[in-house]
Amino acid sequence: MKRLLLAVAVSAAVLAGCTGRSTGTNEAAAAPPVATTGGSAKGDFGPPQGEPVHAVLTSPPEVPPPTNRNHPAKVIVELEVIEKEMPISEGVTYTFWTFGGTVPGSFIRVRQGDTVEFHLKNSPDSKMPHNIDLHGVTGPGGGAASSFTAPGHESQFTFKALNQGIYVYHCATAPVGMHVANGMYGLILVEPPEGLPKVDHEYYVMQGDFYTTGKYREKGHQPFDMEKAIDESPTYVLFNGHEGALTGDKALAAKTNETVRLFVGNGGPNLVSSFHVIGEIFDRVQQEGGTHPQENVQTTLIPAGGAAIVEFHTEVPGSYVMVDHSIFRAFNKGALAILKVDGPENKAIYSGKEVDSVYLGDRSEPNLKPVAAAAKAAASGALTKEDQIKAGQVLFTGTCSVCHQANGEGLANVFPPLAKSSLLAAEPKRIVEIMLHGLSGKVTVNGTEYNSVMPPMTQLTDDEVANIATYVLNSWGNPGGQVTKEDAAKVRATPPAAAPAEH
Ligand SMILES: [Cu+2]
């Protein structure tokens, strides 16, 4: 409210000063001039007042409540660095280095003009020293040099938050890229003095790219791969540190007719994010975390080491998929989250018919648990055909059902059926070759000729190929049988047979 009055007053003043100039024909439609904040030179509101307050820190996707203060205070922030093993995907673990035990790290919220007394602790269980560079700090290194902290130690430094905005913080200990790649980043919000306009939901989402020695979704514990990191060739691109952090029953929630504010950061270390919510238009974006919003935006670019505030109003119920619109990252590296909007249909705005399953594949499933269970069983040498079939079903939904359909019936004249397939009846094990080397040219299935292209599915691991193949062979009236990961490895290592000559 206060901000609105201010804007009106300023525009009135500026318009009054403009009367002598020609303003063109469409005077009424001219954009109102924008008031500047004055930056850091106008951000010191004097010494802290009242008792010191302890900052409320939250884990993603939660955001601390507004400071609700109209004066500068001394704010004490206590943040602990914890190195810990956590899942990065179902059945895949990674040793993350964290601010506060989560990736991204705890969300910090202060008010412009606050004096922040920062305590950085490094857990005694840590193996590495760490520090923190907050992009909201005015001073060399953003706090890095003052906060270098060995395991089992604590550092303290104080800064005044002179600029309002949303800022990334990250570890800046050498090798910096490795500390960031391991998850050492988060967001600090410096509220404008009048606070942010009230909304129904505030959420904390942060993208990061991850580099593991194993392939995407390769099971087990995966170490950091420095070479991939230097090549900027991530294995995973994720929102909030692990695949599925914000899908299924962990999806963000809202109701229709509500306002949603997302604080979206990008920790990098390498990639920039083309942040997009499928089926929503951002009513308002503070690009790069800056003060003056852009309106009616489809996709906003978030630099590595940058952030944005994104706001929209919900009208139509359904699942809204957040992606990095560099789209292979979304569907093949994990950069996918969901905002679930509940409420009555609004047919005047959108007619309905949801296409989630095709869009999301296995990501629309609550989880990939059967896949992880199969991986665990395989590791202990107790993998059964049943385990493989269950895991294969989930994976099939994510990879094959888009074309061959969930019921294996295919699409007439376009995608051949896998159900009661005459090709599989004749040569069951050929499925492995088709999955790994693809299939093109004329092929007859159940009496119908197809002449199309199936791309090779080499992104699948040997385990995944084995599980999907076993599932297909044991479903829909196919001949049965079992494919092992050794079978898959052998086919992968063999160059594809030359395509049969066309007659
Ligand atoms: Cu670090």
Coordinates of N, CA, C and O in Angstrom, one line a residue, residues 348-503:
A348 N -14.3 -21.7 -18.4 CA -14.3 -20.5 -19.2 C -12.8 -20.1 -19.6 O -12.6 -19.5 -20.6
I349 N -11.9 -20.4 -18.7 CA -10.5 -20.1 -18.9 C -9.7 -21.2 -19.6 O -8.9 -21.0 -20.4
Y350 N -10.1 -22.4 -19.2 CA -9.4 -23.6 -19.8 C -10.3 -24.8 -19.8 O -10.9 -25.1 -18.8
S351 N -10.4 -25.5 -21.0 CA -11.4 -26.5 -21.1 C -11.2 -27.8 -20.4 O -12.1 -28.5 -20.1
G352 N -9.9 -28.1 -20.1 CA -9.7 -29.4 -19.4 C -9.0 -30.4 -20.2 O -8.3 -30.0 -21.2
K353 N -9.0 -31.6 -19.9 CA -8.3 -32.8 -20.5 C -6.8 -32.6 -20.1 O -6.1 -31.8 -20.8
E354 N -6.4 -33.3 -19.1 CA -5.0 -33.2 -18.7 C -4.1 -34.1 -19.4 O -4.5 -35.3 -19.7
V355 N -2.9 -33.7 -19.7 CA -1.9 -34.6 -20.4 C -0.7 -34.8 -19.6 O 0.4 -35.1 -20.1
D356 N -0.8 -34.8 -18.3 CA 0.3 -35.0 -17.4 C 1.1 -36.2 -17.7 O 2.3 -36.2 -17.7
S357 N 0.4 -37.3 -17.9 CA 1.2 -38.6 -17.9 C 2.2 -38.6 -19.1 O 3.3 -39.0 -19.0
V358 N 1.7 -38.0 -20.2 CA 2.6 -38.0 -21.4 C 3.8 -37.1 -21.2 O 4.9 -37.3 -21.5
Y359 N 3.4 -35.9 -20.6 CA 4.4 -34.9 -20.3 C 5.5 -35.4 -19.3 O 6.7 -35.2 -19.5
L360 N 5.0 -36.1 -18.3 CA 5.9 -36.3 -17.1 C 6.5 -37.7 -17.1 O 7.5 -37.9 -16.5
G361 N 5.9 -38.7 -17.8 CA 6.4 -40.0 -17.7 C 6.5 -40.5 -16.3 O 5.6 -40.3 -15.5
D362 N 7.7 -41.0 -15.9 CA 7.8 -41.6 -14.6 C 7.8 -40.5 -13.5 O 7.7 -40.8 -12.4
R363 N 8.0 -39.3 -13.9 CA 8.0 -38.2 -12.9 C 6.6 -38.0 -12.3 O 6.5 -37.3 -11.3
S364 N 5.5 -38.4 -13.0 CA 4.2 -38.2 -12.5 C 3.9 -39.3 -11.5 O 2.9 -39.2 -10.7
E365 N 4.7 -40.4 -11.5 CA 4.5 -41.4 -10.4 C 4.9 -40.8 -9.1 O 5.8 -40.0 -9.1
P366 N 4.3 -41.3 -8.0 CA 4.8 -40.7 -6.7 C 6.3 -40.9 -6.5 O 6.9 -40.1 -5.9
N367 N 6.8 -42.0 -7.0 CA 8.2 -42.2 -6.8 C 8.8 -43.4 -7.6 O 8.0 -44.0 -8.3
L368 N 10.1 -43.6 -7.5 CA 10.7 -44.6 -8.3 C 11.1 -45.8 -7.4 O 12.1 -46.4 -7.6
K369 N 10.3 -46.0 -6.3 CA 10.7 -46.9 -5.3 C 11.0 -48.3 -5.8 O 12.0 -49.0 -5.4
P370 N 10.1 -48.9 -6.7 CA 10.4 -50.2 -7.2 C 11.7 -50.3 -7.9 O 12.4 -51.3 -7.9
V371 N 12.1 -49.2 -8.5 CA 13.4 -49.2 -9.2 C 14.6 -49.3 -8.2 O 15.5 -50.0 -8.4
A372 N 14.4 -48.5 -7.1 CA 15.5 -48.5 -6.1 C 15.5 -49.9 -5.4 O 16.6 -50.4 -5.1
A373 N 14.3 -50.5 -5.2 CA 14.2 -51.8 -4.6 C 15.0 -52.8 -5.4 O 15.7 -53.7 -4.9
A374 N 14.7 -52.8 -6.7 CA 15.4 -53.7 -7.6 C 16.9 -53.5 -7.6 O 17.7 -54.5 -7.6
A375 N 17.3 -52.2 -7.6 CA 18.8 -52.0 -7.5 C 19.4 -52.6 -6.3 O 20.5 -53.1 -6.3
K376 N 18.7 -52.4 -5.2 CA 19.2 -52.9 -3.9 C 19.3 -54.5 -3.9 O 20.3 -55.0 -3.5
A377 N 18.2 -55.1 -4.5 CA 18.2 -56.5 -4.6 C 19.4 -57.0 -5.5 O 20.0 -58.0 -5.2
A378 N 19.6 -56.3 -6.6 CA 20.6 -56.6 -7.5 C 22.0 -56.6 -6.8 O 22.8 -57.4 -6.9
A379 N 22.2 -55.5 -6.0 CA 23.4 -55.3 -5.3 C 23.7 -56.5 -4.3 O 24.9 -56.9 -4.1
S380 N 22.7 -57.0 -3.7 CA 22.9 -58.1 -2.7 C 22.7 -59.4 -3.4 O 22.7 -60.5 -2.8
G381 N 22.6 -59.5 -4.7 CA 22.6 -60.7 -5.5 C 21.3 -61.5 -5.3 O 21.2 -62.7 -5.6
A382 N 20.2 -60.8 -4.9 CA 18.9 -61.4 -4.7 C 17.8 -60.9 -5.6 O 16.6 -61.0 -5.3
L383 N 18.2 -60.5 -6.8 CA 17.2 -59.9 -7.7 C 16.3 -61.0 -8.3 O 16.8 -61.9 -8.9
T384 N 15.0 -60.8 -8.1 CA 14.1 -61.8 -8.7 C 13.5 -61.2 -10.0 O 13.5 -60.0 -10.2
K385 N 12.9 -62.1 -10.7 CA 12.2 -61.6 -11.9 C 11.0 -60.7 -11.5 O 10.8 -59.7 -12.2
E386 N 10.4 -61.0 -10.4 CA 9.3 -60.1 -9.9 C 9.8 -58.7 -9.7 O 9.2 -57.7 -10.1
D387 N 11.0 -58.5 -9.0 CA 11.6 -57.2 -8.8 C 11.8 -56.5 -10.1 O 11.5 -55.3 -10.2
Q388 N 12.3 -57.2 -11.0 CA 12.6 -56.6 -12.3 C 11.4 -56.1 -13.1 O 11.4 -55.1 -13.7
I389 N 10.3 -56.9 -12.9 CA 9.1 -56.6 -13.6 C 8.5 -55.3 -13.0 O 8.0 -54.4 -13.7
K390 N 8.5 -55.3 -11.7 CA 7.9 -54.1 -11.0 C 8.7 -52.8 -11.4 O 8.2 -51.8 -11.7
A391 N 10.1 -52.9 -11.3 CA 10.9 -51.8 -11.7 C 10.7 -51.4 -13.1 O 10.6 -50.3 -13.5
G392 N 10.6 -52.5 -14.0 CA 10.5 -52.3 -15.4 C 9.2 -51.5 -15.8 O 9.2 -50.7 -16.7
Q393 N 8.2 -51.8 -15.0 CA 6.9 -51.1 -15.3 C 7.0 -49.6 -15.1 O 6.5 -48.8 -15.9
V394 N 7.6 -49.2 -14.0 CA 7.8 -47.8 -13.7 C 8.6 -47.1 -14.8 O 8.3 -46.1 -15.3
L395 N 9.7 -47.8 -15.2 CA 10.6 -47.3 -16.1 C 10.0 -47.2 -17.5 O 10.2 -46.3 -18.3
F396 N 9.2 -48.2 -17.8 CA 8.5 -48.2 -19.1 C 7.6 -47.0 -19.2 O 7.5 -46.4 -20.3
T397 N 6.9 -46.7 -18.1 CA 6.0 -45.5 -18.1 C 6.8 -44.2 -18.5 O 6.3 -43.4 -19.2
G398 N 8.0 -44.2 -18.0 CA 8.8 -43.0 -18.2 C 9.5 -42.9 -19.6 O 9.7 -41.8 -20.1
T399 N 9.7 -44.1 -20.2 CA 10.6 -44.1 -21.4 C 9.9 -44.5 -22.6 O 10.1 -43.9 -23.7
C400 N 9.1 -45.5 -22.5 CA 8.5 -46.2 -23.7 C 7.0 -45.8 -24.0 O 6.6 -45.8 -25.1
S401 N 6.3 -45.5 -22.9 CA 4.8 -45.4 -23.0 C 4.4 -44.2 -23.9 O 3.3 -44.2 -24.4
V402 N 5.3 -43.2 -24.0 CA 4.9 -42.1 -24.8 C 4.6 -42.5 -26.2 O 3.7 -42.0 -26.8
C403 N 5.3 -43.5 -26.7 CA 5.1 -44.0 -28.1 C 4.2 -45.2 -28.1 O 3.2 -45.3 -28.7
H404 N 4.7 -46.2 -27.3 CA 4.0 -47.5 -27.4 C 2.7 -47.6 -26.5 O 2.1 -48.6 -26.5
Q405 N 2.4 -46.5 -25.7 CA 1.3 -46.4 -24.9 C 1.4 -47.3 -23.6 O 2.1 -48.4 -23.7
A406 N 0.8 -46.9 -22.5 CA 1.0 -47.6 -21.3 C 0.5 -49.0 -21.3 O 1.0 -49.9 -20.6
N407 N -0.5 -49.3 -22.2 CA -1.1 -50.6 -22.3 C -0.4 -51.4 -23.4 O -0.8 -52.5 -23.7
G408 N 0.7 -50.9 -24.0 CA 1.5 -51.6 -24.9 C 0.8 -51.8 -26.3 O 1.3 -52.5 -27.2
E409 N -0.3 -51.1 -26.5 CA -1.1 -51.3 -27.8 C -0.5 -50.5 -28.9 O -0.9 -50.6 -30.1
G410 N 0.4 -49.5 -28.6 CA 0.9 -48.7 -29.7 C -0.1 -47.7 -30.2 O -1.2 -47.5 -29.6
L411 N 0.2 -47.1 -31.4 CA -0.8 -46.2 -32.0 C -0.9 -46.6 -33.5 O 0.1 -46.8 -34.1
A412 N -2.1 -46.8 -33.9 CA -2.4 -47.4 -35.2 C -1.5 -46.7 -36.3 O -1.5 -45.5 -36.4
N413 N -0.8 -47.5 -37.1 CA 0.0 -47.0 -38.2 C 1.2 -46.1 -37.8 O 1.9 -45.7 -38.7
V414 N 1.4 -45.9 -36.6 CA 2.5 -45.0 -36.2 C 3.5 -45.7 -35.3 O 4.7 -45.8 -35.6
F415 N 3.0 -46.2 -34.2 CA 3.9 -47.0 -33.3 C 3.4 -48.4 -33.1 O 2.3 -48.6 -32.7
P416 N 4.2 -49.4 -33.4 CA 3.8 -50.8 -33.4 C 3.4 -51.2 -32.0 O 4.0 -50.7 -31.0
P417 N 2.5 -52.1 -31.9 CA 2.2 -52.6 -30.5 C 3.3 -53.5 -29.9 O 4.0 -54.2 -30.7
L418 N 3.5 -53.4 -28.6 CA 4.3 -54.4 -27.9 C 3.5 -55.5 -27.4 O 4.0 -56.6 -27.0
A419 N 2.2 -55.3 -27.2 CA 1.3 -56.3 -26.7 C 1.1 -57.4 -27.8 O 0.9 -57.1 -28.9
K420 N 1.3 -58.7 -27.3 CA 1.2 -59.8 -28.2 C 1.9 -59.6 -29.5 O 1.5 -60.0 -30.6
S421 N 3.1 -59.0 -29.4 CA 3.9 -58.7 -30.6 C 4.4 -59.9 -31.3 O 5.1 -60.8 -30.7
S422 N 4.1 -60.0 -32.6 CA 4.6 -61.2 -33.4 C 6.1 -61.2 -33.5 O 6.8 -62.2 -33.5
L423 N 6.7 -60.0 -33.5 CA 8.2 -59.9 -33.6 C 8.8 -60.4 -32.3 O 9.8 -61.2 -32.3
L424 N 8.2 -60.1 -31.1 CA 8.8 -60.6 -29.9 C 8.5 -62.1 -29.7 O 9.3 -62.8 -29.1
A425 N 7.4 -62.5 -30.2 CA 7.1 -64.0 -30.1 C 8.2 -64.8 -30.9 O 8.6 -65.8 -30.4
A426 N 8.6 -64.2 -32.0 CA 9.6 -64.9 -32.8 C 11.0 -64.8 -32.2 O 11.7 -65.8 -32.2
E427 N 11.3 -63.6 -31.8 CA 12.7 -63.4 -31.3 C 12.7 -62.6 -30.0 O 12.9 -61.4 -30.1
P428 N 12.3 -63.2 -28.9 CA 12.1 -62.4 -27.6 C 13.3 -61.5 -27.3 O 13.2 -60.3 -27.0
K429 N 14.5 -62.0 -27.4 CA 15.7 -61.3 -27.0 C 16.1 -60.1 -27.9 O 17.0 -59.3 -27.6
R430 N 15.4 -60.0 -29.0 CA 15.7 -58.9 -29.9 C 15.4 -57.6 -29.3 O 15.8 -56.5 -29.8
I431 N 14.5 -57.6 -28.3 CA 14.1 -56.4 -27.7 C 15.2 -55.6 -27.2 O 15.3 -54.4 -27.2
V432 N 16.3 -56.3 -26.7 CA 17.4 -55.6 -26.1 C 18.2 -54.9 -27.2 O 18.5 -53.7 -27.0
E433 N 18.3 -55.5 -28.3 CA 19.0 -54.9 -29.4 C 18.2 -53.7 -29.9 O 18.8 -52.6 -30.2
I434 N 16.9 -53.8 -30.0 CA 16.1 -52.7 -30.5 C 16.2 -51.5 -29.5 O 16.3 -50.4 -29.9
M435 N 16.2 -51.8 -28.2 CA 16.2 -50.7 -27.2 C 17.6 -50.0 -27.3 O 17.6 -48.8 -27.2
L436 N 18.6 -50.7 -27.5 CA 20.0 -50.1 -27.4 C 20.5 -49.6 -28.7 O 21.2 -48.6 -28.8
H437 N 20.0 -50.2 -29.8 CA 20.5 -49.7 -31.1 C 19.4 -49.0 -31.9 O 19.7 -48.5 -33.0
G438 N 18.2 -49.0 -31.4 CA 17.1 -48.4 -32.2 C 16.6 -49.3 -33.3 O 17.1 -50.5 -33.5
L439 N 15.6 -48.9 -34.0 CA 15.0 -49.7 -35.1 C 14.5 -48.7 -36.2 O 13.8 -47.7 -35.9
S440 N 14.9 -49.0 -37.4 CA 14.3 -48.1 -38.5 C 14.1 -49.0 -39.7 O 14.6 -50.1 -39.8
G441 N 13.4 -48.5 -40.7 CA 13.0 -49.3 -41.9 C 11.8 -50.1 -41.7 O 11.1 -50.0 -40.7
K442 N 11.5 -50.9 -42.7 CA 10.2 -51.6 -42.7 C 10.2 -52.8 -41.7 O 11.2 -53.5 -41.6
V443 N 9.2 -52.9 -40.9 CA 9.1 -54.0 -39.9 C 7.6 -54.3 -39.9 O 6.7 -53.4 -39.9
T444 N 7.3 -55.6 -39.8 CA 5.9 -56.0 -39.8 C 5.6 -56.6 -38.4 O 6.3 -57.5 -37.9
V445 N 4.6 -56.0 -37.8 CA 4.2 -56.5 -36.4 C 2.7 -56.8 -36.5 O 1.9 -56.0 -36.9
N446 N 2.3 -58.0 -36.1 CA 0.9 -58.5 -36.1 C 0.2 -58.2 -37.4 O -0.9 -57.7 -37.4
G447 N 0.9 -58.4 -38.5 CA 0.3 -58.3 -39.8 C 0.3 -56.9 -40.4 O -0.1 -56.7 -41.5
T448 N 0.7 -55.9 -39.6 CA 0.7 -54.5 -40.1 C 2.2 -54.1 -40.3 O 3.0 -54.3 -39.5
E449 N 2.4 -53.4 -41.5 CA 3.8 -52.9 -41.7 C 4.0 -51.5 -41.2 O 3.1 -50.6 -41.4
Y450 N 5.1 -51.3 -40.5 CA 5.5 -50.0 -40.0 C 6.8 -49.6 -40.7 O 7.6 -50.5 -41.0
N451 N 7.0 -48.4 -41.0 CA 8.2 -47.9 -41.6 C 8.6 -46.6 -41.0 O 8.3 -45.5 -41.5
S452 N 9.2 -46.7 -39.8 CA 9.4 -45.5 -39.1 C 10.8 -45.6 -38.4 O 11.6 -46.4 -38.8
V453 N 11.0 -44.8 -37.4 CA 12.3 -44.8 -36.7 C 12.0 -44.8 -35.2 O 11.3 -44.0 -34.6
M454 N 12.6 -45.7 -34.5 CA 12.7 -45.7 -33.0 C 14.2 -45.4 -32.7 O 15.1 -46.1 -33.1
P455 N 14.4 -44.2 -32.0 CA 15.7 -43.8 -31.6 C 16.3 -44.8 -30.6 O 15.6 -45.4 -29.8
P456 N 17.6 -45.0 -30.6 CA 18.3 -45.8 -29.6 C 18.0 -45.2 -28.2 O 18.0 -44.0 -28.1
M457 N 17.8 -46.0 -27.2 CA 17.6 -45.6 -25.9 C 18.8 -45.8 -25.0 O 18.8 -46.3 -23.9
T458 N 19.9 -45.3 -25.5 CA 21.2 -45.5 -24.8 C 21.4 -44.8 -23.5 O 22.3 -45.0 -22.7
Q459 N 20.4 -43.9 -23.2 CA 20.5 -43.2 -21.9 C 20.2 -44.1 -20.8 O 20.5 -43.8 -19.6
L460 N 19.5 -45.2 -21.1 CA 19.2 -46.2 -20.1 C 20.4 -47.0 -19.6 O 21.3 -47.3 -20.4
T461 N 20.5 -47.3 -18.3 CA 21.6 -48.1 -17.8 C 21.3 -49.6 -18.2 O 20.2 -49.9 -18.5
D462 N 22.3 -50.4 -18.0 CA 22.1 -51.8 -18.3 C 21.0 -52.4 -17.4 O 20.2 -53.2 -17.8
D463 N 21.0 -52.0 -16.1 CA 19.9 -52.5 -15.2 C 18.5 -52.1 -15.7 O 17.6 -52.9 -15.7
E464 N 18.4 -50.8 -16.2 CA 17.2 -50.3 -16.7 C 16.7 -51.1 -17.9 O 15.5 -51.4 -18.1
V465 N 17.6 -51.3 -18.8 CA 17.3 -52.1 -20.1 C 16.8 -53.5 -19.7 O 15.8 -53.9 -20.2
A466 N 17.5 -54.1 -18.7 CA 17.1 -55.5 -18.3 C 15.7 -55.5 -17.7 O 14.9 -56.3 -18.0
N467 N 15.5 -54.5 -16.9 CA 14.2 -54.4 -16.2 C 13.0 -54.1 -17.1 O 12.0 -54.8 -17.1
I468 N 13.2 -53.2 -18.0 CA 12.2 -52.8 -19.0 C 11.9 -54.0 -19.9 O 10.8 -54.4 -20.1
A469 N 13.0 -54.6 -20.4 CA 12.8 -55.8 -21.3 C 12.1 -56.9 -20.6 O 11.2 -57.5 -21.2
T470 N 12.5 -57.2 -19.4 CA 11.8 -58.3 -18.7 C 10.3 -58.0 -18.4 O 9.5 -58.8 -18.6
Y471 N 10.0 -56.7 -18.1 CA 8.6 -56.3 -18.0 C 7.8 -56.5 -19.2 O 6.8 -57.1 -19.2
V472 N 8.4 -56.0 -20.4 CA 7.7 -56.1 -21.6 C 7.4 -57.6 -22.0 O 6.3 -58.0 -22.4
L473 N 8.5 -58.4 -21.8 CA 8.4 -59.8 -22.2 C 7.4 -60.6 -21.4 O 6.8 -61.6 -21.8
N474 N 7.1 -60.1 -20.1 CA 6.2 -60.8 -19.2 C 4.8 -60.1 -19.2 O 4.1 -60.3 -18.2
S475 N 4.6 -59.2 -20.1 CA 3.3 -58.5 -20.1 C 2.5 -58.7 -21.4 O 3.1 -59.1 -22.4
W476 N 1.2 -58.5 -21.3 CA 0.3 -58.4 -22.5 C 0.4 -59.6 -23.4 O 0.4 -59.4 -24.7
G477 N 0.6 -60.8 -22.9 CA 0.5 -61.9 -23.8 C 1.8 -62.2 -24.5 O 1.9 -62.9 -25.5
N478 N 2.9 -61.6 -24.1 CA 4.2 -61.8 -24.7 C 4.8 -63.1 -24.1 O 4.3 -63.6 -23.1
P479 N 5.9 -63.6 -24.8 CA 6.3 -65.0 -24.4 C 7.0 -65.2 -23.1 O 7.3 -66.3 -22.7
G480 N 7.3 -64.1 -22.3 CA 7.9 -64.3 -21.0 C 9.4 -64.4 -21.2 O 10.0 -64.1 -22.3
G481 N 10.1 -64.7 -20.1 CA 11.6 -64.8 -20.1 C 12.2 -63.7 -19.2 O 11.5 -62.9 -18.6
Q482 N 13.5 -63.7 -19.2 CA 14.2 -62.8 -18.3 C 15.4 -62.2 -19.0 O 16.2 -63.0 -19.6
V483 N 15.6 -60.9 -18.9 CA 16.8 -60.3 -19.5 C 17.7 -59.8 -18.3 O 17.2 -59.2 -17.4
T484 N 19.0 -60.1 -18.3 CA 19.9 -59.7 -17.3 C 20.7 -58.4 -17.7 O 20.7 -58.1 -18.9
K485 N 21.3 -57.8 -16.7 CA 22.1 -56.6 -17.1 C 23.3 -57.0 -17.9 O 23.8 -56.3 -18.7
E486 N 23.8 -58.3 -17.7 CA 24.9 -58.8 -18.5 C 24.5 -58.9 -20.0 O 25.3 -58.5 -20.9
D487 N 23.2 -59.4 -20.2 CA 22.7 -59.4 -21.6 C 22.8 -58.0 -22.2 O 23.2 -57.8 -23.3
A488 N 22.3 -57.0 -21.4 CA 22.3 -55.6 -21.9 C 23.7 -55.1 -22.2 O 23.9 -54.5 -23.2
A489 N 24.6 -55.4 -21.3 CA 26.0 -54.9 -21.4 C 26.6 -55.5 -22.7 O 27.3 -54.8 -23.5
K490 N 26.3 -56.8 -23.0 CA 26.8 -57.5 -24.1 C 26.3 -56.8 -25.4 O 27.1 -56.5 -26.3
V491 N 25.0 -56.6 -25.5 CA 24.4 -55.9 -26.7 C 25.0 -54.5 -26.8 O 25.3 -54.1 -28.0
R492 N 25.1 -53.8 -25.7 CA 25.6 -52.4 -25.8 C 27.0 -52.4 -26.4 O 27.3 -51.5 -27.2
A493 N 27.8 -53.4 -26.1 CA 29.2 -53.4 -26.5 C 29.3 -53.9 -28.0 O 30.3 -53.7 -28.6
T494 N 28.2 -54.5 -28.5 CA 28.3 -55.0 -29.9 C 27.7 -54.0 -30.8 O 26.7 -53.5 -30.6
P495 N 28.5 -53.7 -31.9 CA 27.9 -52.7 -32.9 C 26.7 -53.2 -33.5 O 26.5 -54.5 -33.7
P496 N 25.7 -52.3 -33.8 CA 24.4 -52.8 -34.4 C 24.6 -53.5 -35.7 O 25.5 -53.2 -36.5
A497 N 23.8 -54.6 -35.9 CA 23.9 -55.3 -37.1 C 23.5 -54.4 -38.3 O 22.7 -53.5 -38.1
A498 N 24.2 -54.6 -39.4 CA 23.9 -53.7 -40.6 C 22.4 -53.8 -40.9 O 21.8 -54.9 -40.8
A499 N 21.8 -52.7 -41.3 CA 20.3 -52.7 -41.6 C 20.1 -53.6 -42.8 O 20.9 -53.6 -43.8
P500 N 19.1 -54.4 -42.8 CA 18.8 -55.3 -43.9 C 18.6 -54.5 -45.2 O 17.9 -53.5 -45.1
A501 N 19.1 -55.0 -46.3 CA 18.9 -54.3 -47.5 C 17.5 -54.2 -47.9 O 16.7 -55.2 -47.7
E502 N 17.1 -53.1 -48.4 CA 15.7 -52.9 -48.9 C 15.5 -53.6 -50.2 O 16.4 -53.6 -51.0
H503 N 14.4 -54.2 -50.4 CA 14.1 -54.9 -51.6 C 13.3 -54.0 -52.5 O 12.4 -53.3 -52.1

